[in-house]
Short mmCIF file of N, CA, C and O in Angstrom, two decimals:
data_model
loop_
_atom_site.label_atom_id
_atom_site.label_comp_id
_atom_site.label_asym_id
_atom_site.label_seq_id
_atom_site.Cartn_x
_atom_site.Cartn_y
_atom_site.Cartn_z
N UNK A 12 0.08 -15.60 8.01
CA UNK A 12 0.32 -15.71 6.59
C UNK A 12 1.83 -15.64 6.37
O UNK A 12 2.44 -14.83 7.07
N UNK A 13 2.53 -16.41 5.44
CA UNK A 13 3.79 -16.07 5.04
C UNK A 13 3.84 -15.66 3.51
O UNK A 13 3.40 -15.99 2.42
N UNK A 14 4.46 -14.95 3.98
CA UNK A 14 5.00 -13.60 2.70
C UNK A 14 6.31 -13.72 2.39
O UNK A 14 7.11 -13.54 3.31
N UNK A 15 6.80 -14.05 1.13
CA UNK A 15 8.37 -13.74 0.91
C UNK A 15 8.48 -14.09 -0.66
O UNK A 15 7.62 -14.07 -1.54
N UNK A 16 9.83 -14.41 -0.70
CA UNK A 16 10.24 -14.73 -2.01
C UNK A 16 11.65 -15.35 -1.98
O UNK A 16 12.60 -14.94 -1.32
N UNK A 17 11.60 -16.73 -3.05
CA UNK A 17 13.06 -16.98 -2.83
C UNK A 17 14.38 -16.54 -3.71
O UNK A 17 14.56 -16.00 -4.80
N UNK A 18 14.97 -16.92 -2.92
CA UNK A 18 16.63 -16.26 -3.56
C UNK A 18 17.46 -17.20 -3.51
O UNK A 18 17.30 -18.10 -2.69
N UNK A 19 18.36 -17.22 -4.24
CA UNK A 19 19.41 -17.60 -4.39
C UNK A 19 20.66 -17.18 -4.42
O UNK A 19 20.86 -16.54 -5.45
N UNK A 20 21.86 -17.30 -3.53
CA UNK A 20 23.09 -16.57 -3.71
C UNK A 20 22.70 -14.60 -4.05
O UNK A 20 23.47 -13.81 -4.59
N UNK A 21 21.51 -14.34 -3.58
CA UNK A 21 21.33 -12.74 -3.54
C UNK A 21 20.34 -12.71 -4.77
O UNK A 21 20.10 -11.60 -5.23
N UNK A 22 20.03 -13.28 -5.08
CA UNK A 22 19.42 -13.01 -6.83
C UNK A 22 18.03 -13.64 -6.72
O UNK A 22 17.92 -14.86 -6.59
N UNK A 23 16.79 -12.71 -6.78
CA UNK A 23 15.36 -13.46 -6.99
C UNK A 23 14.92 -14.26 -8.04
O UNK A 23 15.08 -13.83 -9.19
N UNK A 24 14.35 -15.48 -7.84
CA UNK A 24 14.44 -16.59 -8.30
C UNK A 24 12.93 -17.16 -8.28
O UNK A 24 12.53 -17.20 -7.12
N UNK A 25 11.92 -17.63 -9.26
CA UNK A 25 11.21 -18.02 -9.13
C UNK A 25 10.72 -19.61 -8.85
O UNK A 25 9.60 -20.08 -9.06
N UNK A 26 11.69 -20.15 -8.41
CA UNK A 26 12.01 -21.89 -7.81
C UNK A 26 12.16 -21.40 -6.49
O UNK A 26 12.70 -20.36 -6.12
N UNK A 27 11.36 -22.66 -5.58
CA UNK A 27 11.51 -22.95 -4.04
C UNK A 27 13.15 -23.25 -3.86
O UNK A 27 13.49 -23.35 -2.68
N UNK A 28 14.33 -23.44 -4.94
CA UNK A 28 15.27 -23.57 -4.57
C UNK A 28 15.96 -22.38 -4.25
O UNK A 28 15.92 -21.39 -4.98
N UNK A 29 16.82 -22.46 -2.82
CA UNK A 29 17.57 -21.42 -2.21
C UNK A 29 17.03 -20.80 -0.60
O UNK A 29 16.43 -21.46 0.25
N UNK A 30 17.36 -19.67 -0.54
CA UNK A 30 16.44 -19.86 1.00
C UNK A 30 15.30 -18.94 0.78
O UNK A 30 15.02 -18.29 -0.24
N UNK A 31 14.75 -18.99 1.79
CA UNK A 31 13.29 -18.48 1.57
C UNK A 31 13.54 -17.01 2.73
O UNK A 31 14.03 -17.07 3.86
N UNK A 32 12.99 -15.61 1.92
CA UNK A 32 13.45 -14.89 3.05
C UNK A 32 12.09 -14.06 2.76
O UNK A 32 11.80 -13.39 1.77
N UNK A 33 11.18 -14.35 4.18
CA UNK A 33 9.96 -13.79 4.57
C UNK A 33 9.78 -13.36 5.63
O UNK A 33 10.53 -13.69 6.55
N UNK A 34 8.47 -12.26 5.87
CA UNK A 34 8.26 -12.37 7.49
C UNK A 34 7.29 -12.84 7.84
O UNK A 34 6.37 -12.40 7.15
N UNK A 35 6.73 -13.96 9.05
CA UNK A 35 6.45 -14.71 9.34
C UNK A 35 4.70 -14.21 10.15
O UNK A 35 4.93 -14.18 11.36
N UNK A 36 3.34 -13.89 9.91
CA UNK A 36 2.47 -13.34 10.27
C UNK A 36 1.72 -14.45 10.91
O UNK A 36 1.41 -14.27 12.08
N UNK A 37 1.32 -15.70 10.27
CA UNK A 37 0.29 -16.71 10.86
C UNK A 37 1.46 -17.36 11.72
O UNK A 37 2.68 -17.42 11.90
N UNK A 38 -0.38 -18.02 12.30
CA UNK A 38 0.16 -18.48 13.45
C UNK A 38 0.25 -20.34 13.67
O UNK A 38 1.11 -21.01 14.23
N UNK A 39 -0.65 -20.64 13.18
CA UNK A 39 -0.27 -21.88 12.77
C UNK A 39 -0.24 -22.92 11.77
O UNK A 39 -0.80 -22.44 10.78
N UNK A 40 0.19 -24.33 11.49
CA UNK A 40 0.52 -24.69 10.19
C UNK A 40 -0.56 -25.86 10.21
O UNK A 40 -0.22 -26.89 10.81
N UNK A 41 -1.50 -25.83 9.77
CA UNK A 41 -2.07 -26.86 8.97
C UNK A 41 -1.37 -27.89 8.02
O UNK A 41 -1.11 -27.61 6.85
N UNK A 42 -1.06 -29.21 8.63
CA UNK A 42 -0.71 -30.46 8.19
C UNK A 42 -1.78 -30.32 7.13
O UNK A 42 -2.89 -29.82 7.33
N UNK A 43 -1.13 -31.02 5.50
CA UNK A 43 -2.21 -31.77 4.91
C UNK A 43 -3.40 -31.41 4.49
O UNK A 43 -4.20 -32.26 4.11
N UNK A 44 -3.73 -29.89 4.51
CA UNK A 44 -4.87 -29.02 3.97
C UNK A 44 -4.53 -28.42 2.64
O UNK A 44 -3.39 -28.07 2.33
N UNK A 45 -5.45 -28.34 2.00
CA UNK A 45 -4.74 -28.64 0.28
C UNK A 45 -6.14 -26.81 0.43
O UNK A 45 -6.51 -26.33 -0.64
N UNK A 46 -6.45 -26.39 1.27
CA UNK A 46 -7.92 -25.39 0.83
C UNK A 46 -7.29 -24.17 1.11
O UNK A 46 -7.08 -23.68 2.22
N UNK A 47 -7.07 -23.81 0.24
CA UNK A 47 -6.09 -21.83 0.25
C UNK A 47 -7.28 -20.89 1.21
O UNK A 47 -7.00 -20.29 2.24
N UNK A 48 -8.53 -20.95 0.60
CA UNK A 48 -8.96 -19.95 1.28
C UNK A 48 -9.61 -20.17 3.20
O UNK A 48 -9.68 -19.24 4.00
N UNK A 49 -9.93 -21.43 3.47
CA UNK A 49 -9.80 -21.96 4.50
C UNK A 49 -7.96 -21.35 5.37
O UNK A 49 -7.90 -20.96 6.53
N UNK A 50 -7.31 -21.40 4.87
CA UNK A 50 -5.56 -21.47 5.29
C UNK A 50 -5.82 -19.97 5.42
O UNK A 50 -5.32 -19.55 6.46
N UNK A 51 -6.54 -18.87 4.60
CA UNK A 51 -6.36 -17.43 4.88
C UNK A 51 -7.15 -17.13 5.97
O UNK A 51 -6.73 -16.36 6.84
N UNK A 52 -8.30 -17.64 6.05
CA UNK A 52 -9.38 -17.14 7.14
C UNK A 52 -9.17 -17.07 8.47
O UNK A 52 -9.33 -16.15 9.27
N UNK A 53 -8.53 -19.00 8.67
CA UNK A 53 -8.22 -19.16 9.96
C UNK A 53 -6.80 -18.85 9.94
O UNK A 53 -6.18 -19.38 10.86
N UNK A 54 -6.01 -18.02 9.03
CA UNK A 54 -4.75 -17.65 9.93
C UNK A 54 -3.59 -18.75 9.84
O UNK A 54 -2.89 -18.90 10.84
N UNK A 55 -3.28 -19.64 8.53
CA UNK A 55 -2.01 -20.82 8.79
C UNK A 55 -1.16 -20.26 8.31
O UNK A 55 -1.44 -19.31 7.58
N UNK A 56 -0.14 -20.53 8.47
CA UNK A 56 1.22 -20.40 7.87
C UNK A 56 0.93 -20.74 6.23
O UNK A 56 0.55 -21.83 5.82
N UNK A 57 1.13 -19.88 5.63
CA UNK A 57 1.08 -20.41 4.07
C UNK A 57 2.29 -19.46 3.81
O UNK A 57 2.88 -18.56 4.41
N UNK A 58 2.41 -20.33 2.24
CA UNK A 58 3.54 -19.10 1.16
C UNK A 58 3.01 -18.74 0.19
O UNK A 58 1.83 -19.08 0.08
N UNK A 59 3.46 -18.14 -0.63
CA UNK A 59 2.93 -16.91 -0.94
C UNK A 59 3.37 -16.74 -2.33
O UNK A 59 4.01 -15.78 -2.75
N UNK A 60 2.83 -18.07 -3.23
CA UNK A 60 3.25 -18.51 -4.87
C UNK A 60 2.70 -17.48 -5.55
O UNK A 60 3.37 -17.32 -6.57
N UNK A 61 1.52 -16.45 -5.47
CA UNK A 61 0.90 -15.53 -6.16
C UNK A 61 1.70 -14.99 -7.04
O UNK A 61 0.95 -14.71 -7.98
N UNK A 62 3.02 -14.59 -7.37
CA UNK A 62 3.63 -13.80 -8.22
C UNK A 62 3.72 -15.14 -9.47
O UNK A 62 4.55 -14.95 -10.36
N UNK A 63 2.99 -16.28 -9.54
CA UNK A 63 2.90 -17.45 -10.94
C UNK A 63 1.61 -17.00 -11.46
O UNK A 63 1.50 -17.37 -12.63
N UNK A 64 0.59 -16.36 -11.05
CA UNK A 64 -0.70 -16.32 -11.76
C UNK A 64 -0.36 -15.13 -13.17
O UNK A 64 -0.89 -15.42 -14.24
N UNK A 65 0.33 -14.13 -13.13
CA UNK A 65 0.24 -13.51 -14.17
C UNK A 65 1.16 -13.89 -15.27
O UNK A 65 1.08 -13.41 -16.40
N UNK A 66 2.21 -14.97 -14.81
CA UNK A 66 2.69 -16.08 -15.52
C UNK A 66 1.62 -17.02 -16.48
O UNK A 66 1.77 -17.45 -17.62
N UNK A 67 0.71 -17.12 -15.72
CA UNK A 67 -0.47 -18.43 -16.27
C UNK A 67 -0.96 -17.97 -17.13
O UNK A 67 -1.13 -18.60 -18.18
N UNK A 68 -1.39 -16.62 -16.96
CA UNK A 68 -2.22 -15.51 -17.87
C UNK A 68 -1.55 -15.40 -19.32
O UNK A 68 -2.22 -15.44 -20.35
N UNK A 69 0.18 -15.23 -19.29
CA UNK A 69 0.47 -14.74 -20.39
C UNK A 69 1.00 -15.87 -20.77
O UNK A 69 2.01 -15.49 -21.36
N UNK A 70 0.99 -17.36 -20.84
CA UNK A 70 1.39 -18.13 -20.95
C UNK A 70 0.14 -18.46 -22.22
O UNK A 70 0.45 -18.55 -23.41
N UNK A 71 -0.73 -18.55 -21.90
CA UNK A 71 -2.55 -18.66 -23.01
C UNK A 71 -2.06 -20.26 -23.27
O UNK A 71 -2.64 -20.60 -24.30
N UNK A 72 -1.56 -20.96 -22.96
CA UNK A 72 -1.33 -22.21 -23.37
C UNK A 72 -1.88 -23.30 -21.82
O UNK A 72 -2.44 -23.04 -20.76
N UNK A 73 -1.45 -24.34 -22.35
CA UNK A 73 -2.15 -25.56 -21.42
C UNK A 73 -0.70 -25.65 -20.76
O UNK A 73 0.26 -25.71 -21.53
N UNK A 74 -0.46 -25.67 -19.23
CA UNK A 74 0.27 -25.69 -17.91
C UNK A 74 0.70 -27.20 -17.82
O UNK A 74 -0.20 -27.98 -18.15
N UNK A 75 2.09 -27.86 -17.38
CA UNK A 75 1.89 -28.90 -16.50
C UNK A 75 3.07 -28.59 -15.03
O UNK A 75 4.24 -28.20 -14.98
N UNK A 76 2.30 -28.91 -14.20
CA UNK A 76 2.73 -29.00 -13.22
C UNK A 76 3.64 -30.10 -12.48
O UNK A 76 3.05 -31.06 -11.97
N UNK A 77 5.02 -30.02 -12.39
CA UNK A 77 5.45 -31.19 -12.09
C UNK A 77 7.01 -31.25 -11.12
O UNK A 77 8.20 -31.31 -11.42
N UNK A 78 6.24 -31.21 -9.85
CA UNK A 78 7.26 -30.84 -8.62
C UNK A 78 7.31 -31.62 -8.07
O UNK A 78 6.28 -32.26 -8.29
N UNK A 79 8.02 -32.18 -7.25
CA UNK A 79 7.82 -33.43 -6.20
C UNK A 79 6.80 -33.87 -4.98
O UNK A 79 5.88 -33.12 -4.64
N UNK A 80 6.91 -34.51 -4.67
CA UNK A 80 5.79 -34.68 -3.57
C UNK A 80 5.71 -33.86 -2.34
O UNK A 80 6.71 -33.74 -1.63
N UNK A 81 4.21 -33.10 -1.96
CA UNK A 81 4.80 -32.19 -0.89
C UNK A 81 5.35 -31.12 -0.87
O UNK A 81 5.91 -30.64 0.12
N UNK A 82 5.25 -30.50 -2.15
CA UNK A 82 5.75 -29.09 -3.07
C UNK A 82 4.66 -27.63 -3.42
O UNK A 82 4.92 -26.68 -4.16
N UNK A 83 3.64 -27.84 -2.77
CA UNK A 83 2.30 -27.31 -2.66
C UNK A 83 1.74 -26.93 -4.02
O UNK A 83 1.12 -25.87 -4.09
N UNK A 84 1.88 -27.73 -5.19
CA UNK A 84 0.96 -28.10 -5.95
C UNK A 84 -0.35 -27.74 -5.74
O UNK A 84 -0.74 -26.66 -6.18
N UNK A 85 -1.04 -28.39 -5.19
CA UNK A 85 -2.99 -28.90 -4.56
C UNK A 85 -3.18 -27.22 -4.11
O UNK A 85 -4.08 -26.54 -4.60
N UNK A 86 -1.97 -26.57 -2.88
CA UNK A 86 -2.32 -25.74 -2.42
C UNK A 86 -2.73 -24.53 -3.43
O UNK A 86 -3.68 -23.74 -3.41
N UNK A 87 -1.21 -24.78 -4.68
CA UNK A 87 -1.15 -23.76 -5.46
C UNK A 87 -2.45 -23.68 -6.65
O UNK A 87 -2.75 -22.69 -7.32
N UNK A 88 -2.97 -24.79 -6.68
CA UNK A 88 -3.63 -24.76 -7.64
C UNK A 88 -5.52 -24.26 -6.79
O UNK A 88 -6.30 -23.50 -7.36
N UNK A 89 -5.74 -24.78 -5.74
CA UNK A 89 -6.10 -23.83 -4.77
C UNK A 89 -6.49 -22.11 -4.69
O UNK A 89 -7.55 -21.49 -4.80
N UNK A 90 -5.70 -21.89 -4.56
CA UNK A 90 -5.44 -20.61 -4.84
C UNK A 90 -5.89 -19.69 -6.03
O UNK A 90 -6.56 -18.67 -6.16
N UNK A 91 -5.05 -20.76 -7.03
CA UNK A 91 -5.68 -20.15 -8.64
C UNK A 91 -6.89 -20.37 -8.55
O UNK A 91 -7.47 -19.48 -9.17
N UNK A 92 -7.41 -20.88 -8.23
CA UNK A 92 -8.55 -21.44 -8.47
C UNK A 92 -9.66 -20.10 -7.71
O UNK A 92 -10.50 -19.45 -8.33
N UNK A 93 -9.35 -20.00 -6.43
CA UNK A 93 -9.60 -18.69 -5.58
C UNK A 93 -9.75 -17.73 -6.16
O UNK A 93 -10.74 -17.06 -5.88
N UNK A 94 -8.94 -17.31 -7.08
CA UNK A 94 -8.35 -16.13 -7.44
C UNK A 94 -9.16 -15.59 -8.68
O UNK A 94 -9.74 -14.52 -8.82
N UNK A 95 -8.96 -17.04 -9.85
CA UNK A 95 -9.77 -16.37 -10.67
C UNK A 95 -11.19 -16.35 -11.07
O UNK A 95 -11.84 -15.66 -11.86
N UNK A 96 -11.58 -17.80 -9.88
CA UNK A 96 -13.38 -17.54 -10.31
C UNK A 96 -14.06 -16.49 -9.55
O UNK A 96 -13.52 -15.93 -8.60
N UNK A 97 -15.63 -16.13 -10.11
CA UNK A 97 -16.53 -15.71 -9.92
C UNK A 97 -16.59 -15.74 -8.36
O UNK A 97 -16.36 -16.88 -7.94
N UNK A 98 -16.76 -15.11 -7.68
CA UNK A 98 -17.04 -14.73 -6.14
C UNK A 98 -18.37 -15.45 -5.98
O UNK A 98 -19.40 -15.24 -6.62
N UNK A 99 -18.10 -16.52 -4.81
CA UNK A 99 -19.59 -17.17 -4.46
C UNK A 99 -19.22 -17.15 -2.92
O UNK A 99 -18.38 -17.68 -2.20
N UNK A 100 -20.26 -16.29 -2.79
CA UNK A 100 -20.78 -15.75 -0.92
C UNK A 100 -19.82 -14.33 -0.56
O UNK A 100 -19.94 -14.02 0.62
N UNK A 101 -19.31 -13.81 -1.00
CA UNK A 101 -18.76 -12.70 -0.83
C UNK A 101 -18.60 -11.90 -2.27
O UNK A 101 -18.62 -12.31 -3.43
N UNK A 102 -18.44 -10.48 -1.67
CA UNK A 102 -18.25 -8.95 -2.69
C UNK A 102 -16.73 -9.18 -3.83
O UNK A 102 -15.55 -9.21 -3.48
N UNK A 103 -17.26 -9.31 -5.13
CA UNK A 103 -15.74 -9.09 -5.78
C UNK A 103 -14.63 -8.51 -5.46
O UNK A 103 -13.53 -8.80 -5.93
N UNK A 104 -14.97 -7.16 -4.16
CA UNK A 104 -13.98 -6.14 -3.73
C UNK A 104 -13.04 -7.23 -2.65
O UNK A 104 -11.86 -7.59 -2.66
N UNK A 105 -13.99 -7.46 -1.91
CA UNK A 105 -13.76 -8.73 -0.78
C UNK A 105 -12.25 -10.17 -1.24
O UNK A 105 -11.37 -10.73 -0.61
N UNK A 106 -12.73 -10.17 -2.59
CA UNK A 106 -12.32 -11.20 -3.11
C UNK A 106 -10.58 -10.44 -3.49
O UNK A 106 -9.41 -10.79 -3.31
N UNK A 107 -11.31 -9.23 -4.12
CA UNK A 107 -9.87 -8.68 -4.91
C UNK A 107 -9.20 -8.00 -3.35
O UNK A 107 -8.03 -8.34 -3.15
N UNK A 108 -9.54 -7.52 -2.76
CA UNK A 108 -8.62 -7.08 -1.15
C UNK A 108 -7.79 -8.65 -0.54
O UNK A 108 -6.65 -8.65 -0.07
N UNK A 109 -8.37 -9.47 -0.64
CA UNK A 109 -7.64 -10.83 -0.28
C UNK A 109 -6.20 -10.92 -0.91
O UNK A 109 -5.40 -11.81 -0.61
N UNK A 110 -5.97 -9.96 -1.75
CA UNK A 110 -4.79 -10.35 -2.60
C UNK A 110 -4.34 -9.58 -2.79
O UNK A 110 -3.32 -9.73 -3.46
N UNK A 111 -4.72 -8.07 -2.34
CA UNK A 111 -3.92 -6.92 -2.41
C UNK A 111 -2.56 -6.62 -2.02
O UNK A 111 -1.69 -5.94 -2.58
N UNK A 112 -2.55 -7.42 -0.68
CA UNK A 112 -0.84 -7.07 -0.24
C UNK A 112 0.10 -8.33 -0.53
O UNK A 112 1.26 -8.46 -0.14
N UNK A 113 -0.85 -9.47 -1.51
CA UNK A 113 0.08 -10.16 -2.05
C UNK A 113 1.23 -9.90 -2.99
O UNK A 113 1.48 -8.74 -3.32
N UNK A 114 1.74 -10.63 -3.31
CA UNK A 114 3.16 -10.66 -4.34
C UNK A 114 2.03 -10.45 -5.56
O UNK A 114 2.60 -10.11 -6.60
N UNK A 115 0.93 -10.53 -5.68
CA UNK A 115 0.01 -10.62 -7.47
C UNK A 115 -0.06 -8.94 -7.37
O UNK A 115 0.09 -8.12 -8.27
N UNK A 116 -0.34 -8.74 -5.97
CA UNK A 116 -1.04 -7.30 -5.62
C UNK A 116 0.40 -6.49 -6.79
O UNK A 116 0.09 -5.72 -7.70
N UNK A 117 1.49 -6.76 -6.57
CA UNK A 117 2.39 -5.62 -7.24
C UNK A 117 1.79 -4.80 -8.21
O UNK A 117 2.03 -3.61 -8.44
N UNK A 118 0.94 -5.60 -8.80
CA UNK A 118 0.37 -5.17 -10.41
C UNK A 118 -1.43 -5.41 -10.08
O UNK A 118 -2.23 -6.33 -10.20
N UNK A 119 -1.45 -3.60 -9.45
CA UNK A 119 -3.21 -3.88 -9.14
C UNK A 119 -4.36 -3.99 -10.14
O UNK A 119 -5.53 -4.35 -9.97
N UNK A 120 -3.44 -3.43 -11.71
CA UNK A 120 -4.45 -3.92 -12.74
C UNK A 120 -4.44 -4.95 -12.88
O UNK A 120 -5.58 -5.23 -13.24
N UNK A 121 -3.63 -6.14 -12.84
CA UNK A 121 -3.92 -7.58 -12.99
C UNK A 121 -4.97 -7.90 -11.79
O UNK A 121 -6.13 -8.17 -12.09
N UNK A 122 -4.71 -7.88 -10.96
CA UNK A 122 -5.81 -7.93 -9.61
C UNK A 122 -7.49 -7.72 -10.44
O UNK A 122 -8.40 -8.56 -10.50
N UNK A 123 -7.45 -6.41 -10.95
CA UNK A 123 -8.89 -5.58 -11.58
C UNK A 123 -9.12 -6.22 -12.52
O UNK A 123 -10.26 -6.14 -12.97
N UNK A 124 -8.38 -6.88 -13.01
CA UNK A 124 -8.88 -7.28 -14.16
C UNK A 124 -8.58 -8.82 -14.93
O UNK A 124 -8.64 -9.04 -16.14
N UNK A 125 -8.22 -9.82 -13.79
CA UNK A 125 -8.25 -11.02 -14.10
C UNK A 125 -9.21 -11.68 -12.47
O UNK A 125 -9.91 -12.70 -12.49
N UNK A 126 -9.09 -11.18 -11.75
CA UNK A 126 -9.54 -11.70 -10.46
C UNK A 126 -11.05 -11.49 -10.19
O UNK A 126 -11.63 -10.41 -10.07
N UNK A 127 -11.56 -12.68 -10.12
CA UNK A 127 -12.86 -13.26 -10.16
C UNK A 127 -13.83 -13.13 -10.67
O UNK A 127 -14.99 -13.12 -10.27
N UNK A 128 -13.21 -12.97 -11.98
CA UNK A 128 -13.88 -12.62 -13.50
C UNK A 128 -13.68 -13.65 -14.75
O UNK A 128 -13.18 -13.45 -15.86
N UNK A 129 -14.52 -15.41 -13.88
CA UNK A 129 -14.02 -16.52 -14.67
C UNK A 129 -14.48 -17.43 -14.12
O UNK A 129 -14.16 -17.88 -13.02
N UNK A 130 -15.31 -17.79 -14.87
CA UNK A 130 -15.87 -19.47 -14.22
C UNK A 130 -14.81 -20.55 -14.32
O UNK A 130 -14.18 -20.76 -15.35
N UNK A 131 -14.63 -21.38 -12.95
CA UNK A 131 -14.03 -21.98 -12.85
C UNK A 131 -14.41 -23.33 -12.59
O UNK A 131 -15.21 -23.43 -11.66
N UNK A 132 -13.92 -24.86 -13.40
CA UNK A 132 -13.94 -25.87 -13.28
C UNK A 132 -12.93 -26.41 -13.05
O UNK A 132 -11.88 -26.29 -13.67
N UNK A 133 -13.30 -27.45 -11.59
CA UNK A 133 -12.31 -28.14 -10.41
C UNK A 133 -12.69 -29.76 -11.00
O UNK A 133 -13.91 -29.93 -11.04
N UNK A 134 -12.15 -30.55 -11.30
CA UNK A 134 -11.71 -31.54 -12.04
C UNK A 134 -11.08 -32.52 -10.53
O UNK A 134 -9.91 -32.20 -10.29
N UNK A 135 -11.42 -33.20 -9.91
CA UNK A 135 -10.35 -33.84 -8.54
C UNK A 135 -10.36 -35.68 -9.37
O UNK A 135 -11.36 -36.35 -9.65
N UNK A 136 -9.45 -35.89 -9.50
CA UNK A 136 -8.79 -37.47 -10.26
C UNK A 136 -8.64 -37.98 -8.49
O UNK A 136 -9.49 -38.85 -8.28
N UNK A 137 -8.16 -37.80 -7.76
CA UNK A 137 -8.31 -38.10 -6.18
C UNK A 137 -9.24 -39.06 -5.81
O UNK A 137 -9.11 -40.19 -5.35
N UNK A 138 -10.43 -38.20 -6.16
CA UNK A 138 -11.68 -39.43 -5.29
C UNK A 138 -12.18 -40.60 -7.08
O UNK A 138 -12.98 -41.53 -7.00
#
């Protein structure tokens, strides 16, 4: 798993611009897999956007997303998606420990109390 946050010139920054300073846990990188919770199970190299969901929350408005190609978009939205629906095949605890030592984890009442407490509809324009 990769864990970090970026910076810029010393100063935390919520843009991929600047360098990225993490420590490095998985072990390998999945080309081209857009499935967050697949990427946690088996162990890929991912990053670690979680500190945008309590952004989304207090935002109560409609999101657009618009980064360049190859900017983990699919992944990020992934994730949200993970995060805030209803637990199907595993324990809500299960669900909320997945994210505990994330960057969301900072704030374990957001964890308790937005995480997988929300039906979620996946919309794919793709196929």
């Amino acid at each position: 798993m990769y864990w970090g946050h970026f910076t810029k010139h010393g100063e935390t920054s919520d843009s991929a611009v600047g360098i990225l300073e993490a420590r490095v846990t998985g072990s390998e990188v999945e080309v081209a897999s857009n499935d967050w919770v697949k990427g946690i199970k088996e162990n890929y190299l991912l990053v670690d956007k979680s500190f945008i969901l309590p952004q989304i929350v207090d935002n109560g408005g409609p999101i657009l997303l618009t980064r360049p190609c190859r900017s983990g978009k699919t992944m990020f939205l992934s994730m949200s998606e993970d995060f805030f629906e209803v637990p199907r095949g595993e324990t809500l605890e299960d669900k909320q420990a997945r994210y505990r030592d994330m960057m969301v984890g900072a704030d374990p009442g957001f964890i308790d109390e937005h995480c997988g407490r929300y039906p979620v509809i996946r919309l794919d324009l793709k196929a």
